Amino acid sequence: RLEDMEKFAESLEEQVTLNHQKLLIHKSITKLKSLLFNYPENEAPKLLTPYINDLIKLSNETNDELIEEALKNLVPLISKDSTHSILSNEQLLTRWELLVPELRSASLLPPNAGLLGHLSSTIFSKLLLPVKGVKPDGKDIESVIGRVEASLIKGQLDDAVEEVSNLKGWPRKLADDWVKEGRKKLEIEFLVNLIDAESKTL
């Protein structure tokens, strides 16, 4: 009976330790998500490195391969960033709106446009009328602009990034930085949510 009690006590201690570990990981990932996606813009930025290091330390004790792999991919994305480095959906929409006039102008450029071509495209782009509504299958720049804006307003960043990635020529080159920022946010969101979901199954 004493041996049975010892085994029960050991089992109970292991369960309590595991539950405590899960709680710490959950708190750590919740804090990291808050810093990444809900941090107030008017507050001073914080480096993310201490928070990601804390999560790594806690996850090492779980021996969970999925969490370890997700962290391995997450670290290079945010290790040098602060809370203000990852653009919000609203910031991506604002940057997109600032980029739109340049995209309209670039859409009129031939592949090897010279100075005269750039000047002409700038002038003629003023004559382009924005498309009202969204054309599901439109390939012209106005249709793409409309679909991207609609996706961003709905919070469907993945659809918006895919649309912009499919642009060709000068418009695609102009939008390259925007696409990189959008993809970075999507990758970070995926990995953080994966760690969060996996930590709940421990």
mmCIF file of the C-alpha atoms, coordinates in Angstrom:
data_MODEL
# 
_entry.id   MODEL 
# 
loop_
_atom_site.group_PDB 
_atom_site.id 
_atom_site.type_symbol 
_atom_site.label_atom_id 
_atom_site.label_alt_id 
_atom_site.label_comp_id 
_atom_site.label_asym_id 
_atom_site.label_entity_id 
_atom_site.label_seq_id 
_atom_site.pdbx_PDB_ins_code 
_atom_site.Cartn_x 
_atom_site.Cartn_y 
_atom_site.Cartn_z 
_atom_site.occupancy 
_atom_site.B_iso_or_equiv 
_atom_site.pdbx_formal_charge 
_atom_site.auth_seq_id 
_atom_site.auth_comp_id 
_atom_site.auth_asym_id 
_atom_site.auth_atom_id 
_atom_site.pdbx_PDB_model_num 
ATOM 1   C CA . ARG A 1 1   ? 0.000   0.000  0.000   1.00 0.00 ? 1   ARG A CA 1 
ATOM 2   C CA . LEU A 1 2   ? 2.907   2.325  0.784   1.00 0.00 ? 2   LEU A CA 1 
ATOM 3   C CA . GLU A 1 3   ? 4.458   1.620  -2.629  1.00 0.00 ? 3   GLU A CA 1 
ATOM 4   C CA . ASP A 1 4   ? 1.110   2.356  -4.288  1.00 0.00 ? 4   ASP A CA 1 
ATOM 5   C CA . MET A 1 5   ? 0.918   5.651  -2.410  1.00 0.00 ? 5   MET A CA 1 
ATOM 6   C CA . GLU A 1 6   ? 4.450   6.552  -3.527  1.00 0.00 ? 6   GLU A CA 1 
ATOM 7   C CA . LYS A 1 7   ? 3.609   5.829  -7.146  1.00 0.00 ? 7   LYS A CA 1 
ATOM 8   C CA . PHE A 1 8   ? 0.428   7.872  -6.860  1.00 0.00 ? 8   PHE A CA 1 
ATOM 9   C CA . ALA A 1 9   ? 2.345   10.784 -5.307  1.00 0.00 ? 9   ALA A CA 1 
ATOM 10  C CA . GLU A 1 10  ? 4.977   10.658 -8.074  1.00 0.00 ? 10  GLU A CA 1 
ATOM 11  C CA . SER A 1 11  ? 2.294   10.556 -10.751 1.00 0.00 ? 11  SER A CA 1 
ATOM 12  C CA . LEU A 1 12  ? 0.469   13.461 -9.143  1.00 0.00 ? 12  LEU A CA 1 
ATOM 13  C CA . GLU A 1 13  ? 3.679   15.488 -8.907  1.00 0.00 ? 13  GLU A CA 1 
ATOM 14  C CA . GLU A 1 14  ? 4.449   14.868 -12.584 1.00 0.00 ? 14  GLU A CA 1 
ATOM 15  C CA . GLN A 1 15  ? 0.940   15.955 -13.555 1.00 0.00 ? 15  GLN A CA 1 
ATOM 16  C CA . VAL A 1 16  ? 1.155   19.118 -11.453 1.00 0.00 ? 16  VAL A CA 1 
ATOM 17  C CA . THR A 1 17  ? 4.573   19.931 -12.937 1.00 0.00 ? 17  THR A CA 1 
ATOM 18  C CA . LEU A 1 18  ? 3.300   19.386 -16.478 1.00 0.00 ? 18  LEU A CA 1 
ATOM 19  C CA . ASN A 1 19  ? 0.218   21.531 -15.878 1.00 0.00 ? 19  ASN A CA 1 
ATOM 20  C CA . HIS A 1 20  ? 2.402   24.289 -14.432 1.00 0.00 ? 20  HIS A CA 1 
ATOM 21  C CA . GLN A 1 21  ? 4.682   24.028 -17.464 1.00 0.00 ? 21  GLN A CA 1 
ATOM 22  C CA . LYS A 1 22  ? 1.711   24.303 -19.829 1.00 0.00 ? 22  LYS A CA 1 
ATOM 23  C CA . LEU A 1 23  ? 0.474   27.349 -17.933 1.00 0.00 ? 23  LEU A CA 1 
ATOM 24  C CA . LEU A 1 24  ? 3.855   29.083 -18.204 1.00 0.00 ? 24  LEU A CA 1 
ATOM 25  C CA . ILE A 1 25  ? 4.106   28.369 -21.935 1.00 0.00 ? 25  ILE A CA 1 
ATOM 26  C CA . HIS A 1 26  ? 0.556   29.577 -22.492 1.00 0.00 ? 26  HIS A CA 1 
ATOM 27  C CA . LYS A 1 27  ? 1.286   32.823 -20.624 1.00 0.00 ? 27  LYS A CA 1 
ATOM 28  C CA . SER A 1 28  ? 4.515   33.293 -22.576 1.00 0.00 ? 28  SER A CA 1 
ATOM 29  C CA . ILE A 1 29  ? 2.929   32.757 -26.007 1.00 0.00 ? 29  ILE A CA 1 
ATOM 30  C CA . THR A 1 30  ? -0.057  34.963 -25.070 1.00 0.00 ? 30  THR A CA 1 
ATOM 31  C CA . LYS A 1 31  ? 2.335   37.755 -24.077 1.00 0.00 ? 31  LYS A CA 1 
ATOM 32  C CA . LEU A 1 32  ? 4.299   37.371 -27.314 1.00 0.00 ? 32  LEU A CA 1 
ATOM 33  C CA . LYS A 1 33  ? 1.095   37.478 -29.404 1.00 0.00 ? 33  LYS A CA 1 
ATOM 34  C CA . SER A 1 34  ? 0.018   40.614 -27.581 1.00 0.00 ? 34  SER A CA 1 
ATOM 35  C CA . LEU A 1 35  ? 3.350   42.308 -28.274 1.00 0.00 ? 35  LEU A CA 1 
ATOM 36  C CA . LEU A 1 36  ? 3.329   41.252 -31.925 1.00 0.00 ? 36  LEU A CA 1 
ATOM 37  C CA . PHE A 1 37  ? -0.254  42.021 -32.898 1.00 0.00 ? 37  PHE A CA 1 
ATOM 38  C CA . ASN A 1 38  ? -1.929  44.201 -30.243 1.00 0.00 ? 38  ASN A CA 1 
ATOM 39  C CA . TYR A 1 39  ? 0.816   46.487 -28.948 1.00 0.00 ? 39  TYR A CA 1 
ATOM 40  C CA . PRO A 1 40  ? -0.307  50.171 -28.818 1.00 0.00 ? 40  PRO A CA 1 
ATOM 41  C CA . GLU A 1 41  ? 1.449   52.310 -31.433 1.00 0.00 ? 41  GLU A CA 1 
ATOM 42  C CA . ASN A 1 42  ? 1.732   55.262 -29.064 1.00 0.00 ? 42  ASN A CA 1 
ATOM 43  C CA . GLU A 1 43  ? 3.815   53.292 -26.526 1.00 0.00 ? 43  GLU A CA 1 
ATOM 44  C CA . ALA A 1 44  ? 7.593   52.983 -26.678 1.00 0.00 ? 44  ALA A CA 1 
ATOM 45  C CA . PRO A 1 45  ? 8.719   49.938 -28.693 1.00 0.00 ? 45  PRO A CA 1 
ATOM 46  C CA . LYS A 1 46  ? 10.056  46.862 -26.920 1.00 0.00 ? 46  LYS A CA 1 
ATOM 47  C CA . LEU A 1 47  ? 12.575  44.390 -28.291 1.00 0.00 ? 47  LEU A CA 1 
ATOM 48  C CA . LEU A 1 48  ? 11.058  40.955 -28.862 1.00 0.00 ? 48  LEU A CA 1 
ATOM 49  C CA . THR A 1 49  ? 14.254  38.968 -28.171 1.00 0.00 ? 49  THR A CA 1 
ATOM 50  C CA . PRO A 1 50  ? 13.748  38.566 -24.370 1.00 0.00 ? 50  PRO A CA 1 
ATOM 51  C CA . TYR A 1 51  ? 10.222  37.257 -24.869 1.00 0.00 ? 51  TYR A CA 1 
ATOM 52  C CA . ILE A 1 52  ? 11.154  34.792 -27.600 1.00 0.00 ? 52  ILE A CA 1 
ATOM 53  C CA . ASN A 1 53  ? 14.127  33.582 -25.494 1.00 0.00 ? 53  ASN A CA 1 
ATOM 54  C CA . ASP A 1 54  ? 11.790  33.029 -22.540 1.00 0.00 ? 54  ASP A CA 1 
ATOM 55  C CA . LEU A 1 55  ? 9.477   30.959 -24.735 1.00 0.00 ? 55  LEU A CA 1 
ATOM 56  C CA . ILE A 1 56  ? 12.401  28.907 -26.069 1.00 0.00 ? 56  ILE A CA 1 
ATOM 57  C CA . LYS A 1 57  ? 13.601  28.176 -22.544 1.00 0.00 ? 57  LYS A CA 1 
ATOM 58  C CA . LEU A 1 58  ? 10.161  26.996 -21.451 1.00 0.00 ? 58  LEU A CA 1 
ATOM 59  C CA . SER A 1 59  ? 9.580   24.914 -24.587 1.00 0.00 ? 59  SER A CA 1 
ATOM 60  C CA . ASN A 1 60  ? 12.926  23.106 -24.227 1.00 0.00 ? 60  ASN A CA 1 
ATOM 61  C CA . GLU A 1 61  ? 11.537  21.344 -21.161 1.00 0.00 ? 61  GLU A CA 1 
ATOM 62  C CA . THR A 1 62  ? 8.561   19.964 -23.079 1.00 0.00 ? 62  THR A CA 1 
ATOM 63  C CA . ASN A 1 63  ? 10.558  18.075 -25.742 1.00 0.00 ? 63  ASN A CA 1 
ATOM 64  C CA . ASP A 1 64  ? 7.806   18.843 -28.254 1.00 0.00 ? 64  ASP A CA 1 
ATOM 65  C CA . GLU A 1 65  ? 9.270   18.565 -31.760 1.00 0.00 ? 65  GLU A CA 1 
ATOM 66  C CA . LEU A 1 66  ? 6.557   20.644 -33.433 1.00 0.00 ? 66  LEU A CA 1 
ATOM 67  C CA . ILE A 1 67  ? 7.040   23.574 -31.048 1.00 0.00 ? 67  ILE A CA 1 
ATOM 68  C CA . GLU A 1 68  ? 10.814  23.335 -31.415 1.00 0.00 ? 68  GLU A CA 1 
ATOM 69  C CA . GLU A 1 69  ? 10.573  23.371 -35.218 1.00 0.00 ? 69  GLU A CA 1 
ATOM 70  C CA . ALA A 1 70  ? 8.126   26.295 -35.204 1.00 0.00 ? 70  ALA A CA 1 
ATOM 71  C CA . LEU A 1 71  ? 10.413  28.297 -32.914 1.00 0.00 ? 71  LEU A CA 1 
ATOM 72  C CA . LYS A 1 72  ? 13.391  27.470 -35.114 1.00 0.00 ? 72  LYS A CA 1 
ATOM 73  C CA . ASN A 1 73  ? 11.568  29.138 -38.026 1.00 0.00 ? 73  ASN A CA 1 
ATOM 74  C CA . LEU A 1 74  ? 10.153  31.983 -35.933 1.00 0.00 ? 74  LEU A CA 1 
ATOM 75  C CA . VAL A 1 75  ? 13.418  33.188 -34.392 1.00 0.00 ? 75  VAL A CA 1 
ATOM 76  C CA . PRO A 1 76  ? 15.039  34.465 -37.645 1.00 0.00 ? 76  PRO A CA 1 
ATOM 77  C CA . LEU A 1 77  ? 11.839  36.378 -38.463 1.00 0.00 ? 77  LEU A CA 1 
ATOM 78  C CA . ILE A 1 78  ? 11.579  38.402 -35.245 1.00 0.00 ? 78  ILE A CA 1 
ATOM 79  C CA . SER A 1 79  ? 14.860  38.082 -33.319 1.00 0.00 ? 79  SER A CA 1 
ATOM 80  C CA . LYS A 1 80  ? 16.063  41.548 -34.429 1.00 0.00 ? 80  LYS A CA 1 
ATOM 81  C CA . ASP A 1 81  ? 12.644  43.215 -34.398 1.00 0.00 ? 81  ASP A CA 1 
ATOM 82  C CA . SER A 1 82  ? 10.692  45.290 -31.920 1.00 0.00 ? 82  SER A CA 1 
ATOM 83  C CA . THR A 1 83  ? 6.988   45.564 -31.194 1.00 0.00 ? 83  THR A CA 1 
ATOM 84  C CA . HIS A 1 84  ? 6.718   48.240 -33.924 1.00 0.00 ? 84  HIS A CA 1 
ATOM 85  C CA . SER A 1 85  ? 8.489   46.236 -36.635 1.00 0.00 ? 85  SER A CA 1 
ATOM 86  C CA . ILE A 1 86  ? 5.584   43.993 -37.613 1.00 0.00 ? 86  ILE A CA 1 
ATOM 87  C CA . LEU A 1 87  ? 3.049   46.004 -39.582 1.00 0.00 ? 87  LEU A CA 1 
ATOM 88  C CA . SER A 1 88  ? -0.609  45.790 -38.603 1.00 0.00 ? 88  SER A CA 1 
ATOM 89  C CA . ASN A 1 89  ? -3.335  45.188 -41.201 1.00 0.00 ? 89  ASN A CA 1 
ATOM 90  C CA . GLU A 1 90  ? -4.242  48.882 -40.943 1.00 0.00 ? 90  GLU A CA 1 
ATOM 91  C CA . GLN A 1 91  ? -0.634  49.920 -41.625 1.00 0.00 ? 91  GLN A CA 1 
ATOM 92  C CA . LEU A 1 92  ? -0.424  47.550 -44.591 1.00 0.00 ? 92  LEU A CA 1 
ATOM 93  C CA . LEU A 1 93  ? -3.637  49.049 -45.984 1.00 0.00 ? 93  LEU A CA 1 
ATOM 94  C CA . THR A 1 94  ? -2.253  52.580 -45.565 1.00 0.00 ? 94  THR A CA 1 
ATOM 95  C CA . ARG A 1 95  ? 0.991   51.637 -47.317 1.00 0.00 ? 95  ARG A CA 1 
ATOM 96  C CA . TRP A 1 96  ? -1.002  49.993 -50.087 1.00 0.00 ? 96  TRP A CA 1 
ATOM 97  C CA . GLU A 1 97  ? -3.066  53.144 -50.594 1.00 0.00 ? 97  GLU A CA 1 
ATOM 98  C CA . LEU A 1 98  ? 0.147   55.186 -50.848 1.00 0.00 ? 98  LEU A CA 1 
ATOM 99  C CA . LEU A 1 99  ? 1.498   52.709 -53.393 1.00 0.00 ? 99  LEU A CA 1 
ATOM 100 C CA . VAL A 1 100 ? -1.611  52.718 -55.632 1.00 0.00 ? 100 VAL A CA 1 
ATOM 101 C CA . PRO A 1 101 ? -0.774  55.920 -57.630 1.00 0.00 ? 101 PRO A CA 1 
ATOM 102 C CA . GLU A 1 102 ? 2.665   54.518 -58.470 1.00 0.00 ? 102 GLU A CA 1 
ATOM 103 C CA . LEU A 1 103 ? 1.140   51.197 -59.549 1.00 0.00 ? 103 LEU A CA 1 
ATOM 104 C CA . ARG A 1 104 ? -1.310  52.978 -61.868 1.00 0.00 ? 104 ARG A CA 1 
ATOM 105 C CA . SER A 1 105 ? 1.563   54.892 -63.433 1.00 0.00 ? 105 SER A CA 1 
ATOM 106 C CA . ALA A 1 106 ? 3.798   51.815 -63.722 1.00 0.00 ? 106 ALA A CA 1 
ATOM 107 C CA . SER A 1 107 ? 1.021   49.768 -65.344 1.00 0.00 ? 107 SER A CA 1 
ATOM 108 C CA . LEU A 1 108 ? 1.322   51.985 -68.441 1.00 0.00 ? 108 LEU A CA 1 
ATOM 109 C CA . LEU A 1 109 ? 5.061   51.420 -68.816 1.00 0.00 ? 109 LEU A CA 1 
ATOM 110 C CA . PRO A 1 110 ? 6.484   49.137 -71.525 1.00 0.00 ? 110 PRO A CA 1 
ATOM 111 C CA . PRO A 1 111 ? 9.035   46.531 -70.326 1.00 0.00 ? 111 PRO A CA 1 
ATOM 112 C CA . ASN A 1 112 ? 12.107  48.640 -71.229 1.00 0.00 ? 112 ASN A CA 1 
ATOM 113 C CA . ALA A 1 113 ? 10.759  52.111 -70.650 1.00 0.00 ? 113 ALA A CA 1 
ATOM 114 C CA . GLY A 1 114 ? 13.131  55.070 -70.727 1.00 0.00 ? 114 GLY A CA 1 
ATOM 115 C CA . LEU A 1 115 ? 12.800  58.503 -69.169 1.00 0.00 ? 115 LEU A CA 1 
ATOM 116 C CA . LEU A 1 116 ? 10.181  59.601 -71.705 1.00 0.00 ? 116 LEU A CA 1 
ATOM 117 C CA . GLY A 1 117 ? 8.160   56.456 -71.017 1.00 0.00 ? 117 GLY A CA 1 
ATOM 118 C CA . HIS A 1 118 ? 8.167   57.139 -67.278 1.00 0.00 ? 118 HIS A CA 1 
ATOM 119 C CA . LEU A 1 119 ? 7.066   60.731 -67.787 1.00 0.00 ? 119 LEU A CA 1 
ATOM 120 C CA . SER A 1 120 ? 4.302   59.703 -70.193 1.00 0.00 ? 120 SER A CA 1 
ATOM 121 C CA . SER A 1 121 ? 3.014   56.994 -67.850 1.00 0.00 ? 121 SER A CA 1 
ATOM 122 C CA . THR A 1 122 ? 2.838   59.471 -64.981 1.00 0.00 ? 122 THR A CA 1 
ATOM 123 C CA . ILE A 1 123 ? 0.759   61.864 -67.080 1.00 0.00 ? 123 ILE A CA 1 
ATOM 124 C CA . PHE A 1 124 ? -1.576  59.254 -68.556 1.00 0.00 ? 124 PHE A CA 1 
ATOM 125 C CA . SER A 1 125 ? -2.070  57.502 -65.205 1.00 0.00 ? 125 SER A CA 1 
ATOM 126 C CA . LYS A 1 126 ? -3.947  60.613 -64.045 1.00 0.00 ? 126 LYS A CA 1 
ATOM 127 C CA . LEU A 1 127 ? -6.558  59.831 -66.684 1.00 0.00 ? 127 LEU A CA 1 
ATOM 128 C CA . LEU A 1 128 ? -7.226  56.323 -65.386 1.00 0.00 ? 128 LEU A CA 1 
ATOM 129 C CA . LEU A 1 129 ? -10.557 56.080 -63.632 1.00 0.00 ? 129 LEU A CA 1 
ATOM 130 C CA . PRO A 1 130 ? -10.738 53.881 -60.515 1.00 0.00 ? 130 PRO A CA 1 
ATOM 131 C CA . VAL A 1 131 ? -12.970 50.865 -60.990 1.00 0.00 ? 131 VAL A CA 1 
ATOM 132 C CA . LYS A 1 132 ? -16.092 50.883 -58.853 1.00 0.00 ? 132 LYS A CA 1 
ATOM 133 C CA . GLY A 1 133 ? -16.776 47.517 -57.283 1.00 0.00 ? 133 GLY A CA 1 
ATOM 134 C CA . VAL A 1 134 ? -14.552 44.476 -57.509 1.00 0.00 ? 134 VAL A CA 1 
ATOM 135 C CA . LYS A 1 135 ? -14.127 42.522 -60.727 1.00 0.00 ? 135 LYS A CA 1 
ATOM 136 C CA . PRO A 1 136 ? -13.499 38.902 -59.658 1.00 0.00 ? 136 PRO A CA 1 
ATOM 137 C CA . ASP A 1 137 ? -11.635 37.986 -62.855 1.00 0.00 ? 137 ASP A CA 1 
ATOM 138 C CA . GLY A 1 138 ? -10.294 41.354 -64.026 1.00 0.00 ? 138 GLY A CA 1 
ATOM 139 C CA . LYS A 1 139 ? -6.602  41.321 -64.943 1.00 0.00 ? 139 LYS A CA 1 
ATOM 140 C CA . ASP A 1 140 ? -6.198  45.092 -65.340 1.00 0.00 ? 140 ASP A CA 1 
ATOM 141 C CA . ILE A 1 141 ? -4.451  47.072 -62.624 1.00 0.00 ? 141 ILE A CA 1 
ATOM 142 C CA . GLU A 1 142 ? -7.647  48.750 -61.422 1.00 0.00 ? 142 GLU A CA 1 
ATOM 143 C CA . SER A 1 143 ? -9.349  45.402 -60.846 1.00 0.00 ? 143 SER A CA 1 
ATOM 144 C CA . VAL A 1 144 ? -6.336  44.131 -58.913 1.00 0.00 ? 144 VAL A CA 1 
ATOM 145 C CA . ILE A 1 145 ? -6.205  47.312 -56.816 1.00 0.00 ? 145 ILE A CA 1 
ATOM 146 C CA . GLY A 1 146 ? -9.908  46.942 -56.032 1.00 0.00 ? 146 GLY A CA 1 
ATOM 147 C CA . ARG A 1 147 ? -9.582  43.289 -54.986 1.00 0.00 ? 147 ARG A CA 1 
ATOM 148 C CA . VAL A 1 148 ? -6.531  43.952 -52.819 1.00 0.00 ? 148 VAL A CA 1 
ATOM 149 C CA . GLU A 1 149 ? -8.215  46.833 -51.014 1.00 0.00 ? 149 GLU A CA 1 
ATOM 150 C CA . ALA A 1 150 ? -11.363 44.755 -50.462 1.00 0.00 ? 150 ALA A CA 1 
ATOM 151 C CA . SER A 1 151 ? -9.313  41.862 -49.035 1.00 0.00 ? 151 SER A CA 1 
ATOM 152 C CA . LEU A 1 152 ? -7.348  44.153 -46.705 1.00 0.00 ? 152 LEU A CA 1 
ATOM 153 C CA . ILE A 1 153 ? -10.511 45.805 -45.398 1.00 0.00 ? 153 ILE A CA 1 
ATOM 154 C CA . LYS A 1 154 ? -11.947 42.338 -44.651 1.00 0.00 ? 154 LYS A CA 1 
ATOM 155 C CA . GLY A 1 155 ? -8.730  41.308 -42.894 1.00 0.00 ? 155 GLY A CA 1 
ATOM 156 C CA . GLN A 1 156 ? -7.913  38.706 -45.567 1.00 0.00 ? 156 GLN A CA 1 
ATOM 157 C CA . LEU A 1 157 ? -4.207  39.504 -45.822 1.00 0.00 ? 157 LEU A CA 1 
ATOM 158 C CA . ASP A 1 158 ? -3.322  36.167 -47.444 1.00 0.00 ? 158 ASP A CA 1 
ATOM 159 C CA . ASP A 1 159 ? -5.646  36.891 -50.388 1.00 0.00 ? 159 ASP A CA 1 
ATOM 160 C CA . ALA A 1 160 ? -4.268  40.426 -50.753 1.00 0.00 ? 160 ALA A CA 1 
ATOM 161 C CA . VAL A 1 161 ? -0.645  39.235 -50.753 1.00 0.00 ? 161 VAL A CA 1 
ATOM 162 C CA . GLU A 1 162 ? -1.441  36.556 -53.340 1.00 0.00 ? 162 GLU A CA 1 
ATOM 163 C CA . GLU A 1 163 ? -3.075  39.162 -55.617 1.00 0.00 ? 163 GLU A CA 1 
ATOM 164 C CA . VAL A 1 164 ? -0.093  41.520 -55.418 1.00 0.00 ? 164 VAL A CA 1 
ATOM 165 C CA . SER A 1 165 ? 2.397   38.654 -55.854 1.00 0.00 ? 165 SER A CA 1 
ATOM 166 C CA . ASN A 1 166 ? 0.755   37.821 -59.190 1.00 0.00 ? 166 ASN A CA 1 
ATOM 167 C CA . LEU A 1 167 ? 1.399   41.283 -60.635 1.00 0.00 ? 167 LEU A CA 1 
ATOM 168 C CA . LYS A 1 168 ? 3.846   41.443 -63.535 1.00 0.00 ? 168 LYS A CA 1 
ATOM 169 C CA . GLY A 1 169 ? 6.530   43.875 -64.709 1.00 0.00 ? 169 GLY A CA 1 
ATOM 170 C CA . TRP A 1 170 ? 7.023   47.280 -63.131 1.00 0.00 ? 170 TRP A CA 1 
ATOM 171 C CA . PRO A 1 171 ? 3.993   47.115 -60.809 1.00 0.00 ? 171 PRO A CA 1 
ATOM 172 C CA . ARG A 1 172 ? 5.341   43.905 -59.267 1.00 0.00 ? 172 ARG A CA 1 
ATOM 173 C CA . LYS A 1 173 ? 8.778   45.478 -58.731 1.00 0.00 ? 173 LYS A CA 1 
ATOM 174 C CA . LEU A 1 174 ? 7.243   48.528 -57.064 1.00 0.00 ? 174 LEU A CA 1 
ATOM 175 C CA . ALA A 1 175 ? 5.147   46.344 -54.772 1.00 0.00 ? 175 ALA A CA 1 
ATOM 176 C CA . ASP A 1 176 ? 8.025   44.043 -53.762 1.00 0.00 ? 176 ASP A CA 1 
ATOM 177 C CA . ASP A 1 177 ? 8.658   45.631 -50.342 1.00 0.00 ? 177 ASP A CA 1 
ATOM 178 C CA . TRP A 1 178 ? 4.936   45.574 -49.563 1.00 0.00 ? 178 TRP A CA 1 
ATOM 179 C CA . VAL A 1 179 ? 4.725   41.883 -50.486 1.00 0.00 ? 179 VAL A CA 1 
ATOM 180 C CA . LYS A 1 180 ? 7.714   41.099 -48.232 1.00 0.00 ? 180 LYS A CA 1 
ATOM 181 C CA . GLU A 1 181 ? 6.102   42.853 -45.267 1.00 0.00 ? 181 GLU A CA 1 
ATOM 182 C CA . GLY A 1 182 ? 2.787   41.096 -45.892 1.00 0.00 ? 182 GLY A CA 1 
ATOM 183 C CA . ARG A 1 183 ? 4.397   37.663 -46.186 1.00 0.00 ? 183 ARG A CA 1 
ATOM 184 C CA . LYS A 1 184 ? 6.464   38.250 -43.052 1.00 0.00 ? 184 LYS A CA 1 
ATOM 185 C CA . LYS A 1 185 ? 3.331   39.050 -41.039 1.00 0.00 ? 185 LYS A CA 1 
ATOM 186 C CA . LEU A 1 186 ? 1.538   35.977 -42.405 1.00 0.00 ? 186 LEU A CA 1 
ATOM 187 C CA . GLU A 1 187 ? 4.479   33.681 -41.565 1.00 0.00 ? 187 GLU A CA 1 
ATOM 188 C CA . ILE A 1 188 ? 4.760   35.061 -38.040 1.00 0.00 ? 188 ILE A CA 1 
ATOM 189 C CA . GLU A 1 189 ? 1.011   34.724 -37.440 1.00 0.00 ? 189 GLU A CA 1 
ATOM 190 C CA . PHE A 1 190 ? 1.041   31.130 -38.681 1.00 0.00 ? 190 PHE A CA 1 
ATOM 191 C CA . LEU A 1 191 ? 4.008   30.059 -36.536 1.00 0.00 ? 191 LEU A CA 1 
ATOM 192 C CA . VAL A 1 192 ? 2.805   31.809 -33.378 1.00 0.00 ? 192 VAL A CA 1 
ATOM 193 C CA . ASN A 1 193 ? -0.688  30.334 -33.727 1.00 0.00 ? 193 ASN A CA 1 
ATOM 194 C CA . LEU A 1 194 ? 0.842   26.899 -34.379 1.00 0.00 ? 194 LEU A CA 1 
ATOM 195 C CA . ILE A 1 195 ? 2.888   27.100 -31.161 1.00 0.00 ? 195 ILE A CA 1 
ATOM 196 C CA . ASP A 1 196 ? -0.171  28.307 -29.259 1.00 0.00 ? 196 ASP A CA 1 
ATOM 197 C CA . ALA A 1 197 ? -2.348  25.449 -30.543 1.00 0.00 ? 197 ALA A CA 1 
ATOM 198 C CA . GLU A 1 198 ? 0.335   22.800 -29.928 1.00 0.00 ? 198 GLU A CA 1 
ATOM 199 C CA . SER A 1 199 ? 1.018   24.057 -26.390 1.00 0.00 ? 199 SER A CA 1 
ATOM 200 C CA . LYS A 1 200 ? -2.627  23.374 -25.522 1.00 0.00 ? 200 LYS A CA 1 
ATOM 201 C CA . THR A 1 201 ? -2.246  19.713 -26.447 1.00 0.00 ? 201 THR A CA 1 
ATOM 202 C CA . LEU A 1 202 ? 0.724   19.024 -24.186 1.00 0.00 ? 202 LEU A CA 1 
# 
